[in-house]
Every structure is written in C-alpha cells, then in structure tokens.
Coordinates of C-alpha atoms and ligand atoms in Angstrom, one line a residue:
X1 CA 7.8 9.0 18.7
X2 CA 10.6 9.0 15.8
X3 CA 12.4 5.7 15.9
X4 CA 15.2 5.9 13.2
X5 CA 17.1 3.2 14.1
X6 CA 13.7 1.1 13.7
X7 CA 13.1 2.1 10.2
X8 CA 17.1 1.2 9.5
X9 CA 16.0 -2.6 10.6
X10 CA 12.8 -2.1 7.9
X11 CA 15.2 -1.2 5.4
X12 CA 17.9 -3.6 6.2
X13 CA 15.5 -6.6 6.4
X14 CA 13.8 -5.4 3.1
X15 CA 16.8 -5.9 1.5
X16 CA 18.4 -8.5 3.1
X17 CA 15.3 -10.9 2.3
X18 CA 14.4 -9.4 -1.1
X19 CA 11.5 -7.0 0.1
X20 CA 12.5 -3.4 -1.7
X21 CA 15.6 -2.6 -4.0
X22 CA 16.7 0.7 -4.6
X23 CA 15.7 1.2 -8.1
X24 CA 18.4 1.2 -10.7
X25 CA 20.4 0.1 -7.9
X26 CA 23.7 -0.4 -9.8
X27 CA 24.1 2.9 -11.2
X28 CA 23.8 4.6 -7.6
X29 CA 19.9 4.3 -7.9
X30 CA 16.9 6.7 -8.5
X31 CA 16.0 9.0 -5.6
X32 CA 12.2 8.2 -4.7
X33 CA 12.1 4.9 -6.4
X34 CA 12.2 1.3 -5.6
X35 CA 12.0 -2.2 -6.8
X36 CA 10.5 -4.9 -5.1
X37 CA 11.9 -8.0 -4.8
X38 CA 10.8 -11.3 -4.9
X39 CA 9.0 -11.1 -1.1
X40 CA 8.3 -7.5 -1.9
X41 CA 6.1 -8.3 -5.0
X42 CA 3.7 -11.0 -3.8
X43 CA 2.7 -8.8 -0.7
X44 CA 2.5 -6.1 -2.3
X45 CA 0.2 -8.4 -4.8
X46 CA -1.6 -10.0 -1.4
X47 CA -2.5 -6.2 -0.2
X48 CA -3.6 -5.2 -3.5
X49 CA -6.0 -8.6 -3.6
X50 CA -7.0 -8.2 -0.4
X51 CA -8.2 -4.6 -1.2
X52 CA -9.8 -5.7 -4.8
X53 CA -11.7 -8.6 -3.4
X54 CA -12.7 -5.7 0.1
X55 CA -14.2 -3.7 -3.0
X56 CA -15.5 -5.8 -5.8
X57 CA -17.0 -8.8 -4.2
X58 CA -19.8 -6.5 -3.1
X59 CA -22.8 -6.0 -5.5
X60 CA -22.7 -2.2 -5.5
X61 CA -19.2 -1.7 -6.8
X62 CA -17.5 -2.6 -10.0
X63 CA -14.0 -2.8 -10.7
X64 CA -12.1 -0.5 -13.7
X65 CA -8.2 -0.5 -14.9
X66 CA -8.2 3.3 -16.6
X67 CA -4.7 4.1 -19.1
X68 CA -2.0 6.2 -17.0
X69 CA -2.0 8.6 -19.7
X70 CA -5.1 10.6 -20.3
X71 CA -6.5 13.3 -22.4
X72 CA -4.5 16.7 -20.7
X73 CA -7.9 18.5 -20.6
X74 CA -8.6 16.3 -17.8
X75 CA -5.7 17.5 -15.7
X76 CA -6.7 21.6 -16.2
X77 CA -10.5 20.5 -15.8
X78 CA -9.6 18.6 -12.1
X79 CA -7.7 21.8 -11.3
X80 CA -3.9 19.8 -11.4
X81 CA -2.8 22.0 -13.7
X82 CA -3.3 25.1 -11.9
X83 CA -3.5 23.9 -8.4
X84 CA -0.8 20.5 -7.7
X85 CA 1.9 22.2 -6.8
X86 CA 4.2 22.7 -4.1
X87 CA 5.9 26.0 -2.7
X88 CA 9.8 25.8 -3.2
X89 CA 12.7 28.2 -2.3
X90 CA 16.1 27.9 -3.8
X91 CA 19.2 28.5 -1.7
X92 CA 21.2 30.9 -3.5
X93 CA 24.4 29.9 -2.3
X94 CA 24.9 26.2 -2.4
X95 CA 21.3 25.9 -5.1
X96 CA 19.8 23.4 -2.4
X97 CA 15.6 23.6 -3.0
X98 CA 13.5 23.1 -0.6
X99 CA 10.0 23.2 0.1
X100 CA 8.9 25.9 1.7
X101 CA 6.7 24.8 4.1
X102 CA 9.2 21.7 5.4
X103 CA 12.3 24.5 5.8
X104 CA 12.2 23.8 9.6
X105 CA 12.6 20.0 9.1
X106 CA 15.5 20.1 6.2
X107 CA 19.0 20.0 6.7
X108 CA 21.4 22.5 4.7
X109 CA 22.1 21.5 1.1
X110 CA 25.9 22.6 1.9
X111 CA 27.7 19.9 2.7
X112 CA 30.5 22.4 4.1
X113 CA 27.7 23.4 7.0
X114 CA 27.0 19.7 8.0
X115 CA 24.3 20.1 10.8
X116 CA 23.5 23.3 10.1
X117 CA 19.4 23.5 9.7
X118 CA 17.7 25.3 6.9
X119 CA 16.2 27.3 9.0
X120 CA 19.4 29.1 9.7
X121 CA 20.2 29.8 5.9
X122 CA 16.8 31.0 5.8
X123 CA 17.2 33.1 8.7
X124 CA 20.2 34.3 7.3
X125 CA 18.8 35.8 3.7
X126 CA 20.2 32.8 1.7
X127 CA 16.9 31.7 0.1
X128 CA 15.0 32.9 -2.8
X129 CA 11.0 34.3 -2.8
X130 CA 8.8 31.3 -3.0
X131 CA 7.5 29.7 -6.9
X132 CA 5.2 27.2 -7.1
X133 CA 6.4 23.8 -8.4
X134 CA 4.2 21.6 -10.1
X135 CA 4.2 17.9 -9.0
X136 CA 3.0 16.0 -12.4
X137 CA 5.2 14.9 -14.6
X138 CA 5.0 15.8 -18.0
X139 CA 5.6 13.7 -21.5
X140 CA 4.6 14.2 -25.2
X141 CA 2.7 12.1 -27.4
X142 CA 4.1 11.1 -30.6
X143 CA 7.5 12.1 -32.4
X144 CA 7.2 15.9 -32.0
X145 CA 7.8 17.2 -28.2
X146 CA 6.4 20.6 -28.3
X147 CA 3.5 22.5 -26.1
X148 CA 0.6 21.1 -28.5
X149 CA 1.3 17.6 -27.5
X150 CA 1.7 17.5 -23.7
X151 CA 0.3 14.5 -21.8
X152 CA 1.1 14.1 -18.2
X153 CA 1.9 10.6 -15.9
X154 CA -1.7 10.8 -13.8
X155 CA -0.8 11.7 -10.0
X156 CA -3.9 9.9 -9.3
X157 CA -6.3 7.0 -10.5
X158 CA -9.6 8.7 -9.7
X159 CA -9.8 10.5 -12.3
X160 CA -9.7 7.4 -14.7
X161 CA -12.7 7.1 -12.5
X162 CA -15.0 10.1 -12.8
X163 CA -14.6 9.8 -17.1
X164 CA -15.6 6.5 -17.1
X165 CA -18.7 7.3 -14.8
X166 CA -21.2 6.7 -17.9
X167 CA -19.7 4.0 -19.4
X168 CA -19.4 1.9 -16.6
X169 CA -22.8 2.7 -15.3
X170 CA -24.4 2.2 -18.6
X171 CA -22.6 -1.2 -19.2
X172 CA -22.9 -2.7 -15.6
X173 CA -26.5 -0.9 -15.4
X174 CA -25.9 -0.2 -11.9
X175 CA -28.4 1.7 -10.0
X176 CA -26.9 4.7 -7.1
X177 CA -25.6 4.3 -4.5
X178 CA -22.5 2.1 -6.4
X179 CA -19.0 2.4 -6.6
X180 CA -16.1 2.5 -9.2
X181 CA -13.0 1.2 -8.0
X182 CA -9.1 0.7 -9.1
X183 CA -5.7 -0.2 -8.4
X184 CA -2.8 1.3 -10.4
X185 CA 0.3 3.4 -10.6
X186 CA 0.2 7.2 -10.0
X187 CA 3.3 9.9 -10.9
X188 CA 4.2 12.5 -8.4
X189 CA 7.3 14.9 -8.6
X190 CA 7.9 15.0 -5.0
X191 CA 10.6 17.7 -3.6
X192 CA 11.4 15.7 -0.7
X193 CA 11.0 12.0 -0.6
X194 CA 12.5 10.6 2.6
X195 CA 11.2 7.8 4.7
X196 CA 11.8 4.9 2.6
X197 CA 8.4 3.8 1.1
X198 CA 6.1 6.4 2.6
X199 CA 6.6 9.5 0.3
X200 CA 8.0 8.4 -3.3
X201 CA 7.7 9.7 -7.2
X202 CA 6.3 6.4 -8.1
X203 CA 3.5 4.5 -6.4
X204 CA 0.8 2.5 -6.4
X205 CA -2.8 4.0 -5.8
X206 CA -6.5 1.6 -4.4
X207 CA -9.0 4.2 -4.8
X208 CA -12.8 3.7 -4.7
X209 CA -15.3 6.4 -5.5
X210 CA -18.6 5.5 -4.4
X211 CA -21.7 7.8 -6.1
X212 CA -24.6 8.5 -4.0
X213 CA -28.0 10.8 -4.3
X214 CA -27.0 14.4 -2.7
X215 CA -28.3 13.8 1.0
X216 CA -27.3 10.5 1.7
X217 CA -24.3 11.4 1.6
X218 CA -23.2 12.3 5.4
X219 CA -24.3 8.5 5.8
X220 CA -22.2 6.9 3.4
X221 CA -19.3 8.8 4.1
X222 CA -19.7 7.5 7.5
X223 CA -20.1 4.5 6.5
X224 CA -16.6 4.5 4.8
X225 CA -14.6 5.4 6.9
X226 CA -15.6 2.9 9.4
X227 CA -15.4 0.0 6.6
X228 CA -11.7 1.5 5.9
X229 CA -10.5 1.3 9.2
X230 CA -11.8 -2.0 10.3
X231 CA -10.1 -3.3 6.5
X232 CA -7.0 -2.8 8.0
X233 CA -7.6 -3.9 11.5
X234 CA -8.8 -7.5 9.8
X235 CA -5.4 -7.7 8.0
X236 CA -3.9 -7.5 11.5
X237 CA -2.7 -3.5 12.0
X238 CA -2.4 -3.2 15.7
X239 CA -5.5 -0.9 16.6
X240 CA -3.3 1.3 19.1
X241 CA -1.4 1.8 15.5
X242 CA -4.3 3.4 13.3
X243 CA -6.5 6.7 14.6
X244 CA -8.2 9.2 12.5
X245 CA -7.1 12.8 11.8
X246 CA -9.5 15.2 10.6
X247 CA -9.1 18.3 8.6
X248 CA -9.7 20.9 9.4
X249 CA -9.1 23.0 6.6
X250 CA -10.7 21.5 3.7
X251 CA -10.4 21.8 -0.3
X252 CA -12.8 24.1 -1.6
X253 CA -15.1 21.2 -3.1
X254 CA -15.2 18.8 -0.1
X255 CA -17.3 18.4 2.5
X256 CA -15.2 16.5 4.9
X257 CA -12.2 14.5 5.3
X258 CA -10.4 12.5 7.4
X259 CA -7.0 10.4 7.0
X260 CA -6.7 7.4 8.4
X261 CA -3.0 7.4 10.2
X262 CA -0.7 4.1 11.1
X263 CA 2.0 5.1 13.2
X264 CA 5.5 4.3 11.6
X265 CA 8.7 5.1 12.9
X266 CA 8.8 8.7 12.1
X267 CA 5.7 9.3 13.3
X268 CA 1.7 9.5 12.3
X269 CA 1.3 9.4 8.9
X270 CA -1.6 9.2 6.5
X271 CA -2.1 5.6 4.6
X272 CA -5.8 6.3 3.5
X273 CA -8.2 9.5 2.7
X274 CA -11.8 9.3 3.1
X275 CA -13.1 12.3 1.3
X276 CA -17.0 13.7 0.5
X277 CA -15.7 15.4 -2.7
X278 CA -19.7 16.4 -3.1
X279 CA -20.7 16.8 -7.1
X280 CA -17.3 18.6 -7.9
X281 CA -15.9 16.4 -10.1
X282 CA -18.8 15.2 -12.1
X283 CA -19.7 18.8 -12.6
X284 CA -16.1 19.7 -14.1
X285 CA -16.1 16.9 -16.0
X286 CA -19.7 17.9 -17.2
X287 CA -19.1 21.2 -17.8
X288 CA -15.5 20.7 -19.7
X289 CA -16.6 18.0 -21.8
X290 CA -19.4 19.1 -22.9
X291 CA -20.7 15.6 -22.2
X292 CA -23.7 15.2 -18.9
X293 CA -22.0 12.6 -16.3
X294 CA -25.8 12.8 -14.1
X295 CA -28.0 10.6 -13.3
X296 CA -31.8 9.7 -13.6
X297 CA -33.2 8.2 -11.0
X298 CA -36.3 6.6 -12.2
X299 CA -38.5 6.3 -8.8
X300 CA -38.3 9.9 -8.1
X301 CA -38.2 11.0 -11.4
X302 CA -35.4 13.3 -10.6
X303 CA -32.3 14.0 -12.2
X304 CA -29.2 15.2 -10.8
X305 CA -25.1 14.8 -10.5
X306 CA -23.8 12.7 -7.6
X307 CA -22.3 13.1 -5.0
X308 CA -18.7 11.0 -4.4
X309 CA -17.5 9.6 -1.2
X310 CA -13.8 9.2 -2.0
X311 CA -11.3 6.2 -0.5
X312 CA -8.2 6.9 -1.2
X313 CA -5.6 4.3 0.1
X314 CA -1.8 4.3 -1.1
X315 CA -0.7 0.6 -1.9
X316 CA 2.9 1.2 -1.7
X317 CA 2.2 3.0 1.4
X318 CA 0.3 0.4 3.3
X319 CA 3.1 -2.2 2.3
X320 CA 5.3 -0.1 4.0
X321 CA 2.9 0.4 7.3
X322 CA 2.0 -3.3 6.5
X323 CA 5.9 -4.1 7.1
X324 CA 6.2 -1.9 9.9
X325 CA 3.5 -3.8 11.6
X326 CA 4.7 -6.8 11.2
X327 CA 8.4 -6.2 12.2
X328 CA 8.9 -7.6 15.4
X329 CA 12.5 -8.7 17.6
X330 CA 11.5 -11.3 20.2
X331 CA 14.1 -13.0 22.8
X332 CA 13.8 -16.5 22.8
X333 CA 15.2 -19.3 24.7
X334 CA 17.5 -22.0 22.6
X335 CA 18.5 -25.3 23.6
X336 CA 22.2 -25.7 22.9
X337 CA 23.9 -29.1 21.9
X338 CA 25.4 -29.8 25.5
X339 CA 21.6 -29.2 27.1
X340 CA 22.1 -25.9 28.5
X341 CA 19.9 -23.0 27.7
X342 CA 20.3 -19.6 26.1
X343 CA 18.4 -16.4 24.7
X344 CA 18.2 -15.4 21.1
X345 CA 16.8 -12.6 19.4
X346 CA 14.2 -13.8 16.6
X347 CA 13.1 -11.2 14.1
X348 CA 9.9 -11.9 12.7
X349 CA 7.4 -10.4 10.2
X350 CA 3.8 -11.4 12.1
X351 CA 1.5 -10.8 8.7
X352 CA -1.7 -11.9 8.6
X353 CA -1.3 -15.1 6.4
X354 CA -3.3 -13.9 4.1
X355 CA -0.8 -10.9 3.5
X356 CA 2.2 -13.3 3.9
X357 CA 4.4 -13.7 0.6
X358 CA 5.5 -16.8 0.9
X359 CA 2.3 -19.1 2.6
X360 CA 4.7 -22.9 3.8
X361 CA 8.1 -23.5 3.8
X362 CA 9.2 -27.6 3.6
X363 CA 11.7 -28.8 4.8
X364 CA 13.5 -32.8 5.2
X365 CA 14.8 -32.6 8.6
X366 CA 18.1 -34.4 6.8
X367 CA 19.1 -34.7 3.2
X368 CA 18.9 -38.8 3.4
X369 CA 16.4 -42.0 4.5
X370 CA 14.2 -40.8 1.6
X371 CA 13.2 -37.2 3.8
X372 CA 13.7 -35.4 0.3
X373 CA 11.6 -37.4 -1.5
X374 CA 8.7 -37.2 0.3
X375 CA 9.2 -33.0 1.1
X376 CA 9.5 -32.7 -2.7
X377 CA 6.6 -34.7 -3.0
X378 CA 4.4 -32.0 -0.8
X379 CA 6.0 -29.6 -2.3
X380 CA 5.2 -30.1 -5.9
X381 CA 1.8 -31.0 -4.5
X382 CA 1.3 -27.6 -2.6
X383 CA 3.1 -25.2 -4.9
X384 CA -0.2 -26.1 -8.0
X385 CA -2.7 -23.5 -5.4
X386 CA 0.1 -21.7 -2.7
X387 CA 3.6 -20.0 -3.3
X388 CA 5.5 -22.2 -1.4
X389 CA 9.3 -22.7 -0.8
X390 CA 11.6 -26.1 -0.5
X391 CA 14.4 -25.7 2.0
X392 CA 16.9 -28.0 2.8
X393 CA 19.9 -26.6 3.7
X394 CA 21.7 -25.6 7.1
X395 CA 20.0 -26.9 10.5
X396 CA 16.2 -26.7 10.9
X397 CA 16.7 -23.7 13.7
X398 CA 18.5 -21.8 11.0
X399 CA 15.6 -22.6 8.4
X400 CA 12.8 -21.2 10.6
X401 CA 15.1 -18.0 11.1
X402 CA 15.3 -17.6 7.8
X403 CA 11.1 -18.1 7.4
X404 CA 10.3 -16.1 10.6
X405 CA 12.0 -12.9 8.6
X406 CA 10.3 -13.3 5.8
X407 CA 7.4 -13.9 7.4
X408 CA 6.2 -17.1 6.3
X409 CA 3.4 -18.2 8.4
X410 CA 4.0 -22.0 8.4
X411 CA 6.9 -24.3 8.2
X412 CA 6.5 -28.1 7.7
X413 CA 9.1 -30.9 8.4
X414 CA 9.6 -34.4 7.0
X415 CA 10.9 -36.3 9.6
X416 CA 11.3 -39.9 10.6
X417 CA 8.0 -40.3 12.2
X418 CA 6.8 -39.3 8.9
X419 CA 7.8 -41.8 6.3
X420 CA 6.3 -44.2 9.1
X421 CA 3.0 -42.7 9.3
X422 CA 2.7 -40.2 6.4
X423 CA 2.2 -37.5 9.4
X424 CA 4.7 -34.2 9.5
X425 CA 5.0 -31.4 12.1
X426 CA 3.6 -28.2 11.2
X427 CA 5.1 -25.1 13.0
X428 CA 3.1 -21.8 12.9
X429 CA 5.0 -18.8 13.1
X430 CA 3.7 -17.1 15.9
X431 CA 3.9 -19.1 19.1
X432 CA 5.8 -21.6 17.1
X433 CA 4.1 -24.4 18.3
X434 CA 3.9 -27.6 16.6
X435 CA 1.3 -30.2 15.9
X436 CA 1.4 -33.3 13.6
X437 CA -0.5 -33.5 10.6
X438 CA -1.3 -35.6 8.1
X439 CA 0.3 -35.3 4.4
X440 CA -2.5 -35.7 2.9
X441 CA -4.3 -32.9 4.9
X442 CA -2.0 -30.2 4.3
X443 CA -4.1 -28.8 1.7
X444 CA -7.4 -28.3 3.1
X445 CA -5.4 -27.2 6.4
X446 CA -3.5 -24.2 4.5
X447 CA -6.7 -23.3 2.8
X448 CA -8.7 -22.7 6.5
X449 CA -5.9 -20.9 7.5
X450 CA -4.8 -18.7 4.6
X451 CA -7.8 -18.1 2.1
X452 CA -9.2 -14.6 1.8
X453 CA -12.1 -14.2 4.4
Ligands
LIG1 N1 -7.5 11.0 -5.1 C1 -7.2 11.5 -3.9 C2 -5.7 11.4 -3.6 O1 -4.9 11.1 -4.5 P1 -4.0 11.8 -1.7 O2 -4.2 12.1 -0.3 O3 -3.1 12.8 -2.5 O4 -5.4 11.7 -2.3 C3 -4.1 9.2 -1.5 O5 -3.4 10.4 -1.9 C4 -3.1 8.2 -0.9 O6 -2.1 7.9 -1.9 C5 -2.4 8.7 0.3 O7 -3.1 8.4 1.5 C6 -1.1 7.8 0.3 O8 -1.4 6.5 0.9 C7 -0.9 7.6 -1.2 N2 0.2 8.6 -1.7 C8 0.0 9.9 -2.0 N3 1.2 10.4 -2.4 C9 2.1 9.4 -2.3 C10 3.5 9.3 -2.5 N4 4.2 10.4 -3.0 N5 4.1 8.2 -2.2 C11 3.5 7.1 -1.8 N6 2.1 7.1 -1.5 C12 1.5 8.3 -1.8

C-alpha cells in the first residue's frame, strides 16, 4: 500500500540527521542525485562491508574494483548500445517527456492543467510517436569531443566483471564454480526518477557473477537466491518486508530471474536480481574480442564457456529499503518533573548494529564532579576501533532522542555511581533497558554486540 506521507518522514529525518542531501543543494539541486551526509556515508559504508565480507570471505569468490570508463566496444558487444533504452513521447504542447510505458502514472507537464493526468493529454492527441532514448551517458576521451572518441559512464559494474574473467582466474588460479565480485558506481539517464533513493542517475552497484560448468547451473542459481534473501533477513529486513517476483518474460539470453522485492512506501520494489544469464556474455565477449574467455577443466578434459549466475543488488537502493526498515514511531510513556506520567512519540531507526552509523554515544550525566573527564576518557578509548560520538549537552532524555533517530544502537552514561565504582549504564536502543557495566569492559562488550557475524 502507497504511504506518501511515510516516505516524507524518510526524507525529513534523512535530512534532519545528515542521512541524504540533495546534491548541489544550494543551487536548487540536481534532479536524481544525492549526497550523503555524515550518517548517510558510514551506512551506506556498513551495507557495502557487510555485502563485501557476505561475498569475499568465502573461498570461491574473489573480489575486483574495474575503471567506470571502459573500452565503448564493450557497451555495443553487451547489447547497451543498441538495446538500453527507454520508450519516450514528447508532449507537443507544453514539451513535457515522458516515458511511454509510465504515461498512466505521470502527471501533466503543464503546470496550467495541475491534476490533470497524462493519460488525458495522451488521450487527447498531444503526444508525439514513441523514440527510443538511450539511458547511458556519454563522454569523450581526451581534448577532441567528436564521434571517434566516445566513452560512456558504465550503467553497470558486471561488465568490469566478464573482461576481467581471465585475468582474475589466471592470477587467483581459481577452479569453477567461483565468483567475481564488486562494489562501485554505475550511470543511468533515467526519464523519471521519483521516490527519493529508489530510482536515481547516480548509484551505487554490489554485483557478484558466480561461473559454473553448463548443468550445474539450475543448482547454483538456486542456491543464490536463497543466500540473497536470507543476507538481508540477517541484517534485520522484516521477512513479511522481502518476497520474490519472478519473470516472466525473460531477456533473450537468460534462463531465469527473479527480483528480490522489500516493500517501501510506494509499494514493492526490486532491491536485488538474481539472474542465470547462461554463457551469453562470455560468448560476446569472446566473439568481439577476438580473445577465448573459456575454460578447461582438467578432470574431464573438457573445454567450454561458463555459465553466470548473476546477483545484482543496488547499494543505494538497499540504503534506502535499509532506512525504510528501520524507521519506526513508538509511543512511550515519560516521567515528568512533578511525578506524573505522559506519552511521547520516539522515532527510532532499529538497524542492525552492525549497519548502525554511529555504534555508542557517551554521555556525563552533568558537565561537573569530574563526569566529563571520565566520558572523554571512554571516549577517546572507544573511538581507536568504533565511530563513536561525545554528547553532553541538553538533558539525557533529549540525548537519547537524538541517538534513537539516528539510530545508534547503544548510549552510555557517566554518572555518580560511576566515578565510585568505575561502572556506567549502558542503554540499548531497542527496549531501552539499562544495565551497568564496567569501564573497562566496554570494549570487548561492543565488539560481541556489533562485529560482523
Ligand atoms: N547487471 C544487472 C543489472 O544491472 P538491474 O536490474 O538493471 O540489473 C540491478 O540493476 C540493481 O541495481 C537493481 O536491483 C537496483 O537495486 C539497482 N539499480 C538499478 N537501477 C537503479 C537506479 N536508477 N537507481 C538506483 N538503483 C538502481
């Protein structure tokens, strides 16, 4: 069900706590492009890690970091030259384009006919005959910008992945089945980039293509898509929030794919595809380059091109599902200062802590009796392994408010008890309950909680 006013909250918090800036902000911004802030960055880092360390602690896959800009032959030979592209109609009264196949969800361009659906202005002769519209952008290498020199931002890092198949099987010596995998920005020239995060020109790609013997494929690409789904689930997305959606209709070289879905506020929407791409690429690449990307398998004596199993996951888009996850508005009872009792509403980001930008926040529970001395002290001695944060202004209610949206999973006071006995409270986030722990502890006690399982 479409929640707008929920995705307002996303946007308002991301700003409000320095998640995601509108890029270029102070020059009216860049549509389909944002910065992330302080809090923004190290989740987005945490997701990314988590992902790497999913993928490259195993024996069978090895990690890559390909260039963004690659030889254009490698663009005609995947077919994104020809074949990424979008339908899109031009209104020929107000010049509004859309694409073709989301007329029914677009509004008219004309802000004279506020309301008024594209459909309508369809309906009513106002749109041109459909063109295709390709989605890469396009650059030139070196001083002269003319046709010979065209290079293109990639719209996806596998590629990067499928030219490097020799070299990184040659050099790590690996043996199939074994993967490739890498994390890096990919280019699109979306038409229509609403909903925040979810659809934008500039994003961040964690793509795995794992090579198998033709046959065991069907296995492995079961196989995937059950390691994908349960990657998320351990980094604490709600399962009633992630399902599967199968295609149907599938490109000409796969043999199946399915999304993996999170439910945000406008709806399903893909986060991941898990694709058996068969030999497709490696036989483009082969046959383009001139150059064999096959394999000799030296039991069977046999030698043939493998077969990929694709994950594709978006890393700016599972921030944003990430976030939505998280976002949470609980009523809560507060003590006043007479005694009496009254609700609050405490927003709260519930990430895993492993996710969670900022890992403690320390306070002094006052600014005097040497409190500040000793939270500094913890401080300085917590910040050399965990990004950490020293509070110590307003009351200690309004410091955990401040924590809870942000999503810090642990908040530790100084108080008096603890210059007696070195001990300090330690409130976790989500049932906010408190235990007393020693100083000297705290280390070893983040690390169980908050390490990388
Ligand atoms: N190599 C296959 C591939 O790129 P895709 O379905 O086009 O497949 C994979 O993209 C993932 O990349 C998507 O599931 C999504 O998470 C992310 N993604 C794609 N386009 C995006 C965009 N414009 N903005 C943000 N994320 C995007």
């Amino acid at each position: 069900m479409s929640n707008p006013d929920f995705t307002e909250k996303i946007i308002s918090l991301s700003k409000r706590r320095g998640f995601i800036f509108q890029s270029s902000e102070i020059y009216g911004g860049l549509n389909g492009c944002y910065d992330y802030g302080p809090m923004g960055v190290e989740l987005l880092k945490n997701i990314k890690e988590a992902w790497w360390r999913e993928m490259t602690l195993r024996e069978d896959v090895e990690g890559i970091d390909a260039s963004i800009l690659m030889h254009p032959k490698v663009w005609e030979t995947s077919g994104h030259v020809e074949n990424f592209s979008d339908p899109m109609v031009d209104c020929k009264e107000c010049k509004a384009r859309f694409r073709e196949d989301q007329i029914s969800d677009s509004d008219c361009g004309n802000k004279a006919y506020k309301g008024r659906k594209a459909s309508k202005c369809m309906d009513d002769g106002k749109f041109t005959e459909a063109r295709n519209f390709n989605l890469m952008f396009q650059t030139h290498i070196g001083p002269v910008a003319d046709e010979s020199n065209i290079v293109y931002l990639r719209p996806e890092t596998a590629q990067g992945i499928y030219v490097n198949f020799n070299n990184v099987r040659e050099t790590s010596r690996q043996k199939l089945p074994f993967g490739i995998a890498q994390i890096g920005k990919a280019f699109r020239n979306e038409i229509n980039t609403k909903n925040f995060l979810f659809r934008t020109r500039e994003f961040e790609q964690m793509e795995m293509q794992f090579f198998v013997k033709p046959g065991d494929d069907s296995e492995w690409f079961e196989y995937w898509k059950e390691q994908r789904i349960q990657w998320f689930e351990k980094y604490g997305m709600r399962k009633e929030k992630l399902k599967f959606y199968e295609h149907e209709k599938l490109a000409h070289y796969a043999k199946a794919a399915f999304d993996i879905e999170f439910e945000f506020p406008f709806g399903w929407g893909e986060i991941e595809g898990i694709h058996n791409r068969t030999d497709f690429d490696l036989k483009r690449h082969t046959e383009f380059s001139g150059k064999k990307l096959d394999y000799f398998d030296d039991q069977t004596k046999e030698r043939f091109i493998p077969y990929v199993i694709e994950t594709s996951a978006g890393a700016s888009r599972s921030f944003f599902a990430f976030l939505c996850n998280a976002y949470d508005e609980e009523q809560i009872r507060k003590e006043n200062q007479d005694g009496s009792f009254s609700t609050e509403v405490r927003t709260v980001l519930h990430f895993h802590p492993s996710l969670a930008p900022v890992k403690a926040a320390i306070f002094p529970l006052v600014n005097k009796d040497g409190m500040p001395e000793v939270a500094r002290a913890i401080t300085d001695n917590l910040k050399k392994n965990f990004r950490v944060f020293y509070d110590d202004s307003g009351a200690v209610g309004r410091r955990y408010r401040r924590q809870d949206e942000c999503g810090t999973p642990f908040c530790i006071t100084v108080d008096t008890q603890s210059l007696q006995d070195g001990t300090v409270t330690v409130r976790e986030r989500d049932k906010m309950i408190q235990e007393r722990i020693n100083k000297d502890n705290l280390e070893k006690y983040l690390f169980d909680k908050i390490a990388f399982k």
